[in-house]
Tab-separated table of C-alpha atoms and ligand atoms in Angstrom:
chain	number	residue	atom	x	y	z
A	1	UNK	CA	-46.131	-66.788	265.002
A	2	UNK	CA	-48.206	-68.470	267.747
A	3	UNK	CA	-46.626	-71.788	268.649
A	4	UNK	CA	-49.115	-74.583	269.225
A	5	UNK	CA	-52.221	-72.369	268.932
A	6	UNK	CA	-55.453	-73.214	270.750
A	7	UNK	CA	-58.368	-73.727	268.375
A	8	UNK	CA	-61.875	-73.922	269.812
A	9	UNK	CA	-64.757	-75.315	267.781
A	10	UNK	CA	-68.181	-74.589	269.300
A	11	UNK	CA	-70.980	-77.044	268.437
A	12	UNK	CA	-70.794	-80.749	267.618
A	13	UNK	CA	-73.252	-80.824	264.726
A	14	UNK	CA	-72.602	-81.373	261.040
A	15	UNK	CA	-70.471	-78.240	260.676
A	16	UNK	CA	-68.543	-78.397	263.966
A	17	UNK	CA	-67.573	-82.064	263.706
A	18	UNK	CA	-66.392	-81.621	260.113
A	19	UNK	CA	-64.364	-78.570	261.191
A	20	UNK	CA	-62.707	-80.480	264.067
A	21	UNK	CA	-61.903	-83.435	261.786
A	22	UNK	CA	-60.514	-81.275	258.990
A	23	UNK	CA	-58.489	-79.167	261.403
A	24	UNK	CA	-57.039	-82.345	262.903
A	25	UNK	CA	-56.074	-83.627	259.462
A	26	UNK	CA	-54.320	-80.363	258.703
A	27	UNK	CA	-52.798	-79.399	262.047
A	28	UNK	CA	-52.405	-82.559	264.134
A	29	UNK	CA	-49.439	-82.093	266.467
A	30	UNK	CA	-49.172	-78.388	265.567
A	31	UNK	CA	-52.269	-77.112	267.404
A	32	UNK	CA	-54.627	-77.948	270.255
A	33	UNK	CA	-58.071	-78.606	268.784
A	34	UNK	CA	-60.988	-78.656	271.246
A	35	UNK	CA	-64.568	-79.308	270.206
A	36	UNK	CA	-67.143	-78.108	272.755
A	37	UNK	CA	-70.718	-79.296	272.462
A	38	UNK	CA	-73.649	-79.836	274.785
A	39	UNK	CA	-74.588	-83.194	273.229
A	40	UNK	CA	-72.125	-86.029	273.207
A	41	UNK	CA	-73.362	-87.136	269.798
A	42	UNK	CA	-73.786	-85.669	266.343
A	43	UNK	CA	-77.448	-85.892	265.388
A	44	UNK	CA	-77.846	-86.775	261.695
A	45	UNK	CA	-80.790	-84.504	260.889
A	46	UNK	CA	-81.108	-85.399	257.188
A	47	UNK	CA	-82.055	-88.989	258.112
A	48	UNK	CA	-84.188	-87.973	261.121
A	49	UNK	CA	-87.300	-87.670	258.936
A	50	UNK	CA	-87.470	-91.492	259.105
A	51	UNK	CA	-87.813	-91.367	262.903
A	52	UNK	CA	-91.342	-90.008	262.482
A	53	UNK	CA	-92.592	-93.216	260.819
A	54	UNK	CA	-90.507	-95.583	262.950
A	55	UNK	CA	-87.969	-96.454	260.256
A	56	UNK	CA	-85.071	-95.244	262.461
A	57	UNK	CA	-84.290	-95.116	266.172
A	58	UNK	CA	-82.560	-92.243	267.931
A	59	UNK	CA	-79.484	-94.495	268.227
A	60	UNK	CA	-79.428	-94.997	264.429
A	61	UNK	CA	-79.319	-91.229	263.991
A	62	UNK	CA	-76.717	-90.457	266.653
A	63	UNK	CA	-73.010	-90.535	265.979
A	64	UNK	CA	-71.145	-90.469	269.330
A	65	UNK	CA	-68.452	-87.780	269.300
A	66	UNK	CA	-65.902	-89.191	271.836
A	67	UNK	CA	-64.863	-92.072	269.508
A	68	UNK	CA	-64.594	-89.611	266.595
A	69	UNK	CA	-62.347	-87.405	268.734
A	70	UNK	CA	-60.116	-90.366	269.433
A	71	UNK	CA	-59.994	-91.549	265.815
A	72	UNK	CA	-59.160	-88.097	264.438
A	73	UNK	CA	-57.104	-86.679	267.303
A	74	UNK	CA	-59.093	-83.739	268.653
A	75	UNK	CA	-60.364	-83.170	272.206
A	76	UNK	CA	-64.062	-83.349	272.980
A	77	UNK	CA	-65.527	-81.371	275.875
A	78	UNK	CA	-69.174	-81.855	276.695
A	79	UNK	CA	-70.062	-78.393	277.973
A	80	UNK	CA	-72.730	-75.762	277.415
A	81	UNK	CA	-71.389	-72.597	275.828
A	82	UNK	CA	-72.838	-69.520	277.533
A	83	UNK	CA	-70.920	-66.526	276.233
A	84	UNK	CA	-68.414	-65.613	273.541
A	85	UNK	CA	-66.008	-62.727	273.991
A	86	UNK	CA	-64.189	-62.209	270.713
A	87	UNK	CA	-62.273	-59.063	271.664
A	88	UNK	CA	-60.559	-60.854	274.568
A	89	UNK	CA	-60.603	-64.247	272.842
A	90	UNK	CA	-62.393	-66.396	275.362
A	91	UNK	CA	-65.572	-68.417	275.715
A	92	UNK	CA	-67.503	-69.053	278.939
A	93	UNK	CA	-69.098	-72.462	279.368
A	94	UNK	CA	-71.090	-73.984	282.234
A	95	UNK	CA	-67.750	-75.401	283.481
A	96	UNK	CA	-65.105	-72.764	282.876
A	97	UNK	CA	-63.547	-69.940	280.902
A	98	UNK	CA	-61.740	-71.201	277.821
A	99	UNK	CA	-59.281	-69.045	275.932
A	100	UNK	CA	-58.512	-69.443	272.257
A	101	UNK	CA	-56.285	-68.265	269.421
A	102	UNK	CA	-58.764	-69.297	266.718
A	103	UNK	CA	-62.490	-69.809	267.098
A	104	UNK	CA	-64.956	-71.689	264.878
A	105	UNK	CA	-68.609	-71.073	265.798
A	106	UNK	CA	-70.903	-73.880	264.628
A	107	UNK	CA	-73.737	-73.684	267.138
A	108	UNK	CA	-76.637	-74.050	264.689
A	109	UNK	CA	-79.674	-71.810	264.812
A	110	UNK	CA	-82.890	-71.463	266.769
A	111	UNK	CA	-86.552	-71.245	265.744
A	112	UNK	CA	-89.078	-68.439	265.915
A	113	UNK	CA	-91.958	-68.980	268.337
A	114	UNK	CA	-95.250	-68.112	266.650
A	115	UNK	CA	-98.379	-67.947	268.812
A	116	UNK	CA	-99.484	-71.385	270.006
A	117	UNK	CA	-96.296	-73.154	268.850
A	118	UNK	CA	-96.618	-75.482	271.874
A	119	UNK	CA	-99.520	-77.155	270.060
A	120	UNK	CA	-97.217	-78.260	267.231
A	121	UNK	CA	-94.487	-80.853	266.940
A	122	UNK	CA	-91.204	-80.524	265.042
A	123	UNK	CA	-88.447	-82.647	263.524
A	124	UNK	CA	-85.991	-79.787	263.700
A	125	UNK	CA	-84.911	-79.778	267.337
A	126	UNK	CA	-83.967	-82.659	269.595
A	127	UNK	CA	-84.297	-86.420	269.002
A	128	UNK	CA	-87.108	-86.412	271.620
A	129	UNK	CA	-89.131	-84.079	269.393
A	130	UNK	CA	-88.917	-86.657	266.604
A	131	UNK	CA	-90.026	-89.384	269.015
A	132	UNK	CA	-93.026	-87.248	270.067
A	133	UNK	CA	-94.173	-87.109	266.429
A	134	UNK	CA	-93.703	-90.855	266.020
A	135	UNK	CA	-95.724	-91.613	269.163
A	136	UNK	CA	-98.616	-89.371	268.161
A	137	UNK	CA	-98.555	-90.685	264.583
A	138	UNK	CA	-98.700	-94.310	265.761
A	139	UNK	CA	-101.568	-93.464	268.140
A	140	UNK	CA	-103.507	-92.185	265.119
A	141	UNK	CA	-102.549	-95.250	263.056
A	142	UNK	CA	-103.782	-97.436	265.922
A	143	UNK	CA	-107.040	-95.461	266.022
A	144	UNK	CA	-107.323	-95.916	262.250
A	145	UNK	CA	-108.251	-92.404	261.118
A	146	UNK	CA	-107.252	-88.764	261.490
A	147	UNK	CA	-106.112	-85.484	259.994
A	148	UNK	CA	-102.444	-84.616	259.876
A	149	UNK	CA	-101.240	-81.123	258.976
A	150	UNK	CA	-97.614	-80.441	258.084
A	151	UNK	CA	-96.174	-77.026	257.337
A	152	UNK	CA	-93.391	-74.494	257.591
A	153	UNK	CA	-92.847	-70.762	257.580
A	154	UNK	CA	-89.923	-68.382	257.171
A	155	UNK	CA	-88.437	-65.414	258.985
A	156	UNK	CA	-89.423	-62.042	257.466
A	157	UNK	CA	-86.045	-60.666	258.582
A	158	UNK	CA	-84.029	-63.167	256.527
A	159	UNK	CA	-85.140	-64.957	253.370
A	160	UNK	CA	-82.552	-67.722	253.934
A	161	UNK	CA	-83.901	-68.542	257.420
A	162	UNK	CA	-86.379	-71.165	256.268
A	163	UNK	CA	-86.351	-74.956	256.369
A	164	UNK	CA	-89.135	-76.378	254.228
A	165	UNK	CA	-87.459	-79.479	252.770
A	166	UNK	CA	-87.892	-81.799	255.772
A	167	UNK	CA	-91.597	-80.941	255.970
A	168	UNK	CA	-92.130	-82.152	252.408
A	169	UNK	CA	-90.286	-85.344	253.336
A	170	UNK	CA	-92.282	-85.916	256.530
A	171	UNK	CA	-95.586	-85.375	254.703
A	172	UNK	CA	-94.708	-87.766	251.879
A	173	UNK	CA	-93.399	-90.361	254.361
A	174	UNK	CA	-96.705	-90.248	256.295
A	175	UNK	CA	-98.511	-90.677	252.990
A	176	UNK	CA	-96.392	-93.669	251.906
A	177	UNK	CA	-96.635	-95.327	255.333
A	178	UNK	CA	-100.426	-94.999	255.411
A	179	UNK	CA	-100.729	-96.298	251.842
A	180	UNK	CA	-98.580	-99.292	252.668
A	181	UNK	CA	-100.840	-100.064	255.667
A	182	UNK	CA	-103.977	-99.659	253.528
A	183	UNK	CA	-105.127	-96.735	255.702
A	184	UNK	CA	-104.580	-93.776	253.429
A	185	UNK	CA	-108.244	-93.245	252.555
A	186	UNK	CA	-109.054	-92.856	256.270
A	187	UNK	CA	-106.557	-90.039	256.767
A	188	UNK	CA	-106.542	-86.508	255.493
A	189	UNK	CA	-103.095	-85.030	254.860
A	190	UNK	CA	-102.731	-81.255	254.560
A	191	UNK	CA	-99.635	-79.256	253.682
A	192	UNK	CA	-99.671	-75.585	254.697
A	193	UNK	CA	-97.315	-72.624	254.490
A	194	UNK	CA	-97.557	-68.833	254.153
A	195	UNK	CA	-95.201	-69.134	251.180
A	196	UNK	CA	-97.144	-68.846	247.912
A	197	UNK	CA	-94.552	-71.031	246.154
A	198	UNK	CA	-93.242	-73.662	248.598
A	199	UNK	CA	-90.133	-75.333	247.193
A	200	UNK	CA	-89.131	-72.403	244.988
A	201	UNK	CA	-85.439	-73.133	245.625
A	202	UNK	CA	-85.894	-76.228	243.451
A	203	UNK	CA	-86.469	-73.971	240.437
A	204	UNK	CA	-89.610	-73.648	238.286
A	205	UNK	CA	-89.552	-77.280	237.132
A	206	UNK	CA	-89.098	-78.562	240.678
A	207	UNK	CA	-92.011	-76.417	241.855
A	208	UNK	CA	-94.312	-77.908	239.234
A	209	UNK	CA	-93.069	-81.374	240.187
A	210	UNK	CA	-93.958	-80.857	243.862
A	211	UNK	CA	-97.414	-79.540	242.955
A	212	UNK	CA	-97.980	-82.650	240.831
A	213	UNK	CA	-96.837	-84.920	243.658
A	214	UNK	CA	-99.286	-83.323	246.103
A	215	UNK	CA	-102.082	-83.770	243.608
A	216	UNK	CA	-101.191	-87.349	242.730
A	217	UNK	CA	-100.979	-88.355	246.401
A	218	UNK	CA	-104.154	-86.519	247.329
A	219	UNK	CA	-102.451	-84.169	249.793
A	220	UNK	CA	-104.442	-80.958	250.231
A	221	UNK	CA	-102.343	-77.791	250.101
A	222	UNK	CA	-103.080	-74.501	251.824
A	223	UNK	CA	-100.327	-72.166	250.640
A	224	UNK	CA	-99.859	-68.402	250.567
A	225	UNK	CA	-101.927	-67.880	253.736
A	226	UNK	CA	-100.516	-66.170	256.792
A	227	UNK	CA	-100.793	-68.157	260.014
A	228	UNK	CA	-102.441	-66.352	262.938
A	229	UNK	CA	-101.947	-69.026	265.586
A	230	UNK	CA	-101.812	-72.695	266.425
A	231	UNK	CA	-104.361	-74.157	268.825
A	232	UNK	CA	-104.979	-77.562	270.373
A	233	UNK	CA	-107.442	-78.093	267.519
A	234	UNK	CA	-105.164	-77.098	264.650
A	235	UNK	CA	-104.119	-74.031	262.673
A	236	UNK	CA	-105.873	-70.664	262.316
A	237	UNK	CA	-105.073	-68.462	259.295
A	238	UNK	CA	-105.300	-64.706	258.905
A	239	UNK	CA	-108.080	-64.999	256.291
A	240	UNK	CA	-110.284	-66.721	258.868
A	241	UNK	CA	-109.862	-70.263	257.513
A	242	UNK	CA	-108.784	-73.065	259.826
A	243	UNK	CA	-107.342	-76.558	259.742
A	244	UNK	CA	-108.715	-78.992	262.306
A	245	UNK	CA	-105.925	-81.503	262.869
A	246	UNK	CA	-105.088	-84.362	265.204
A	247	UNK	CA	-101.378	-83.891	264.643
A	248	UNK	CA	-99.683	-80.673	263.494
A	249	UNK	CA	-96.035	-80.921	262.493
A	250	UNK	CA	-94.501	-77.525	261.880
A	251	UNK	CA	-91.106	-75.928	261.298
A	252	UNK	CA	-91.092	-72.216	262.125
A	253	UNK	CA	-88.693	-69.758	260.525
A	254	UNK	CA	-85.120	-69.892	261.762
A	255	UNK	CA	-83.213	-67.312	263.801
A	256	UNK	CA	-79.721	-66.998	265.207
A	257	UNK	CA	-78.584	-68.899	268.294
A	258	UNK	CA	-79.888	-67.044	271.387
A	259	UNK	CA	-76.574	-67.310	273.257
A	260	UNK	CA	-74.908	-65.179	270.593
A	261	UNK	CA	-76.767	-62.237	272.070
A	262	UNK	CA	-74.432	-62.764	275.063
A	263	UNK	CA	-71.451	-62.015	272.885
A	264	UNK	CA	-69.702	-59.088	271.309
A	265	UNK	CA	-70.034	-60.640	267.852
A	266	UNK	CA	-71.672	-58.721	265.016
A	267	UNK	CA	-75.163	-60.107	264.354
A	268	UNK	CA	-77.676	-59.644	261.539
A	269	UNK	CA	-81.221	-58.485	262.313
A	270	UNK	CA	-82.277	-62.144	262.467
A	271	UNK	CA	-79.415	-62.960	264.885
A	272	UNK	CA	-76.990	-64.734	262.532
A	273	UNK	CA	-73.229	-64.126	262.461
A	274	UNK	CA	-72.254	-62.367	259.218
A	275	UNK	CA	-69.279	-63.915	257.444
A	276	UNK	CA	-67.326	-63.359	254.255
A	277	UNK	CA	-66.644	-66.053	251.631
A	278	UNK	CA	-63.624	-67.165	253.697
A	279	UNK	CA	-66.049	-68.008	256.576
A	280	UNK	CA	-64.358	-65.338	258.701
A	281	UNK	CA	-66.637	-63.248	260.874
A	282	UNK	CA	-66.889	-59.679	259.668
A	283	UNK	CA	-63.892	-57.666	260.979
A	284	UNK	CA	-62.541	-60.541	263.109
A	285	UNK	CA	-59.762	-62.373	261.376
A	286	UNK	CA	-59.267	-65.246	263.832
A	287	UNK	CA	-62.959	-65.964	264.293
A	288	UNK	CA	-65.027	-68.106	261.917
A	289	UNK	CA	-68.754	-68.918	261.816
A	290	UNK	CA	-70.118	-71.785	259.750
A	291	UNK	CA	-73.394	-73.510	258.978
A	292	UNK	CA	-76.798	-72.599	260.320
A	293	UNK	CA	-75.534	-69.938	262.770
A	294	UNK	CA	-73.930	-67.869	260.007
A	295	UNK	CA	-75.136	-65.496	257.308
A	296	UNK	CA	-73.470	-64.490	254.059
A	297	UNK	CA	-74.520	-62.551	250.974
A	298	UNK	CA	-75.102	-64.839	248.006
A	299	UNK	CA	-77.468	-66.067	245.331
A	300	UNK	CA	-81.195	-66.173	246.121
A	301	UNK	CA	-81.240	-69.984	245.815
A	302	UNK	CA	-78.736	-70.573	248.624
A	303	UNK	CA	-80.057	-72.695	251.477
A	304	UNK	CA	-79.038	-73.582	255.023
A	305	UNK	CA	-77.918	-77.164	254.594
A	306	UNK	CA	-75.665	-79.727	256.236
A	307	UNK	CA	-73.831	-79.972	252.963
A	308	UNK	CA	-73.040	-76.232	253.073
A	309	UNK	CA	-72.127	-76.374	256.783
A	310	UNK	CA	-69.486	-78.993	255.905
A	311	UNK	CA	-68.161	-76.991	252.966
A	312	UNK	CA	-67.839	-73.913	255.194
A	313	UNK	CA	-66.145	-76.077	257.850
A	314	UNK	CA	-63.456	-77.191	255.402
A	315	UNK	CA	-62.994	-73.598	254.213
A	316	UNK	CA	-62.551	-72.409	257.813
A	317	UNK	CA	-60.083	-75.237	258.545
A	318	UNK	CA	-58.013	-74.451	255.461
A	319	UNK	CA	-57.913	-70.759	256.300
A	320	UNK	CA	-56.922	-71.402	259.917
A	321	UNK	CA	-54.118	-73.643	258.672
A	322	UNK	CA	-52.997	-70.846	256.375
A	323	UNK	CA	-53.051	-68.348	259.257
A	324	UNK	CA	-51.128	-70.715	261.521
A	325	UNK	CA	-48.521	-70.916	258.738
A	326	UNK	CA	-48.526	-67.103	258.482
A	327	UNK	CA	-50.261	-67.088	255.106
A	328	UNK	CA	-53.211	-65.019	253.978
A	329	UNK	CA	-56.564	-66.831	254.519
A	330	UNK	CA	-57.917	-66.983	251.000
A	331	UNK	CA	-59.858	-70.281	250.691
A	332	UNK	CA	-63.494	-69.549	249.790
A	333	UNK	CA	-66.621	-71.705	249.929
A	334	UNK	CA	-68.339	-69.567	247.326
A	335	UNK	CA	-67.131	-71.308	244.124
A	336	UNK	CA	-68.080	-74.788	245.342
A	337	UNK	CA	-71.438	-73.741	246.718
A	338	UNK	CA	-74.544	-75.498	245.431
A	339	UNK	CA	-77.689	-77.152	246.739
A	340	UNK	CA	-77.449	-80.918	246.862
A	341	UNK	CA	-80.064	-82.920	248.658
A	342	UNK	CA	-82.390	-85.838	248.252
A	343	UNK	CA	-86.026	-85.257	249.157
A	344	UNK	CA	-87.422	-88.577	250.280
A	345	UNK	CA	-90.991	-89.474	249.352
A	346	UNK	CA	-91.135	-92.723	251.318
A	347	UNK	CA	-90.980	-95.084	248.334
A	348	UNK	CA	-88.933	-93.015	245.882
A	349	UNK	CA	-87.196	-89.633	246.103
A	350	UNK	CA	-86.351	-86.418	244.290
A	351	UNK	CA	-82.668	-85.723	243.744
A	352	UNK	CA	-82.225	-81.959	243.944
A	353	UNK	CA	-79.247	-80.101	242.491
A	354	UNK	CA	-79.028	-76.343	242.080
A	355	UNK	CA	-76.239	-73.912	241.287
A	356	UNK	CA	-75.844	-70.650	239.374
A	357	UNK	CA	-76.313	-72.402	236.046
A	358	UNK	CA	-78.701	-75.251	236.531
A	359	UNK	CA	-81.610	-76.531	238.615
A	360	UNK	CA	-82.451	-80.205	238.225
A	361	UNK	CA	-84.721	-82.449	240.268
A	362	UNK	CA	-84.953	-85.944	238.741
A	363	UNK	CA	-87.169	-88.392	240.611
A	364	UNK	CA	-87.080	-92.152	241.087
A	365	UNK	CA	-86.492	-95.100	243.394
A	366	UNK	CA	-82.753	-94.803	242.606
A	367	UNK	CA	-82.708	-91.378	244.330
A	368	UNK	CA	-84.073	-92.977	247.501
A	369	UNK	CA	-81.277	-95.547	247.370
A	370	UNK	CA	-78.851	-92.632	247.020
A	371	UNK	CA	-80.159	-91.108	250.270
A	372	UNK	CA	-79.935	-94.441	252.099
A	373	UNK	CA	-76.394	-94.925	250.767
A	374	UNK	CA	-75.471	-91.376	251.807
A	375	UNK	CA	-76.579	-92.108	255.394
A	376	UNK	CA	-74.217	-95.097	255.563
A	377	UNK	CA	-71.428	-93.273	253.815
A	378	UNK	CA	-71.788	-90.301	256.185
A	379	UNK	CA	-71.167	-92.427	259.269
A	380	UNK	CA	-68.383	-94.507	257.702
A	381	UNK	CA	-66.602	-91.416	256.444
A	382	UNK	CA	-66.745	-89.706	259.832
A	383	UNK	CA	-65.415	-92.906	261.428
A	384	UNK	CA	-62.535	-92.838	258.918
A	385	UNK	CA	-63.635	-96.139	257.394
A	386	UNK	CA	-64.275	-94.606	253.986
A	387	UNK	CA	-62.651	-91.666	252.154
A	388	UNK	CA	-64.559	-88.481	251.448
A	389	UNK	CA	-66.442	-88.658	248.155
A	390	UNK	CA	-67.894	-85.140	247.949
B	1	FAD	C1	-85.188	-82.632	259.842
B	1	FAD	C2	-84.050	-82.035	259.072
B	1	FAD	C3	-83.691	-82.574	257.836
B	1	FAD	C4	-82.638	-82.039	257.119
B	1	FAD	N1	-82.279	-82.586	255.909
B	1	FAD	C5	-81.182	-82.135	255.274
B	1	FAD	C6	-80.733	-82.761	254.066
B	1	FAD	O1	-81.371	-83.695	253.559
B	1	FAD	N2	-79.589	-82.319	253.494
B	1	FAD	C7	-78.867	-81.289	254.042
B	1	FAD	O2	-77.803	-80.934	253.496
B	1	FAD	N3	-79.278	-80.654	255.159
B	1	FAD	C8	-80.402	-81.054	255.790
B	1	FAD	N4	-80.819	-80.434	256.939
B	1	FAD	C9	-80.103	-79.239	257.413
B	1	FAD	C10	-78.866	-79.622	258.218
B	1	FAD	O3	-79.173	-80.609	259.162
B	1	FAD	C11	-78.327	-78.387	258.901
B	1	FAD	O4	-78.114	-77.382	257.936
B	1	FAD	C12	-77.013	-78.723	259.592
B	1	FAD	O5	-77.249	-79.643	260.628
B	1	FAD	C13	-76.352	-77.471	260.120
B	1	FAD	O6	-75.187	-77.846	260.773
B	1	FAD	P1	-74.621	-76.946	261.944
B	1	FAD	O7	-73.374	-77.603	262.413
B	1	FAD	O8	-74.563	-75.535	261.516
B	1	FAD	O9	-75.735	-77.014	263.083
B	1	FAD	P2	-76.287	-78.266	263.893
B	1	FAD	O10	-76.159	-79.507	263.117
B	1	FAD	O11	-77.621	-77.836	264.387
B	1	FAD	O12	-75.290	-78.384	265.127
B	1	FAD	C14	-75.238	-77.455	266.173
B	1	FAD	C15	-74.586	-78.150	267.371
B	1	FAD	O13	-74.339	-77.205	268.406
B	1	FAD	C16	-74.723	-77.756	269.646
B	1	FAD	N5	-75.069	-76.648	270.534
B	1	FAD	C17	-76.130	-75.814	270.423
B	1	FAD	N6	-76.117	-74.928	271.420
B	1	FAD	C18	-75.041	-75.188	272.177
B	1	FAD	C19	-74.468	-74.598	273.350
B	1	FAD	N7	-75.024	-73.549	273.950
B	1	FAD	N8	-73.334	-75.134	273.848
B	1	FAD	C20	-72.741	-76.193	273.263
B	1	FAD	N9	-73.225	-76.784	272.148
B	1	FAD	C21	-74.353	-76.280	271.612
B	1	FAD	C22	-75.937	-78.642	269.288
B	1	FAD	O14	-76.166	-79.625	270.263
B	1	FAD	C23	-75.478	-79.234	267.971
B	1	FAD	O15	-74.724	-80.407	268.182
B	1	FAD	C24	-81.902	-80.937	257.658
B	1	FAD	C25	-82.265	-80.394	258.890
B	1	FAD	C26	-83.328	-80.924	259.596
B	1	FAD	C27	-83.686	-80.329	260.930
């Protein structure tokens, strides 16, 4: 039995912070828990869609990690991870070599770089990227007219490596904002994606609902067309058609974290770390990978979500506790897995739930209130001012 084991959590996002908190709750005083991340705050991506229309600031969306570390009793180290060596159980950062007994990798993913990507803006990276969209959007609002194109694509090497949801939200938020300012008829909004059925994870009913929403809000869709490149003028498709846009917001397909190539970890073709239902990395019993950086076999509807990253984090924490207590790690995230998210439309929202048995997507102003309430709850819960509800 290892006395006072060293547990390293890599990445201070939704998965990593939940792992550090849950590990602290389970093993406080019995283990050293260090969270290493390059940002000193957790960025609340699900609410970052509101940055684009000026309804949030970067501060609103940032949860500083040092106070969380103090409240929950883990150590926070602001360092850049550069290499993981799982056979010798150490990690190299920009500061030093750090050894571990248990490792939780929660470094998130990266994005593919299609031709001309520099001509697009994204909500899926840093807070500054969200600010860039906001600035350009407000310039267009000031000018009083324009064309805005929003889209996403996937990764042909991994059907789960796609993030379309936020692009729906950003598009509908632009639409609502422009309507509220009485400018909508002077703007063209276009939604584009190579996927022939964008939003298929919502189920057949949800798909029809999205199509109806686009129609009702007069948002032109260009779906099922492969993108050749992005240019300063807009988007060029393989079939020769083009979109001329003043602002192109785009989320490319996802891929694994590039630094994981500097590791001896097993990786899928798309660069993700393959894990079993216990969140343990294939063939490595003291090494866990959770959230966007991981890959597991599962139902076709599964999606890379903050909600799942947190579920995997709690599974990893429970299994590490079991290992520390010399028990078999048998907690699994599989049974509790489902899609749960609220797709904001700017003035109402769609509440999306999906599991093996059902797919529902009711819509209404109440769902928007649920998302706003979740944002508050999320911060309060992490600050230990409110118990966990889900
Ligand atoms: C715009 C947007 C909206 C979304 N909306 C929803 C939603 O409504 N509901 C939902 O459930 N999910 C949503 N998601 C998905 C959700 O945010 C992700 O699935 C979740 O953040 C994944 O958590 P993670 O911990 O795996 O990765 P991340 O949250 O990306 O965290 C990774 C962390 O690792 C750190 N890091 C990266 N590289 C290094 C390094 N080399 N060294 C040290 N630290 C490093 C990063 O700074 C970051 O803090 C949304 C995502 C986006 C982008």
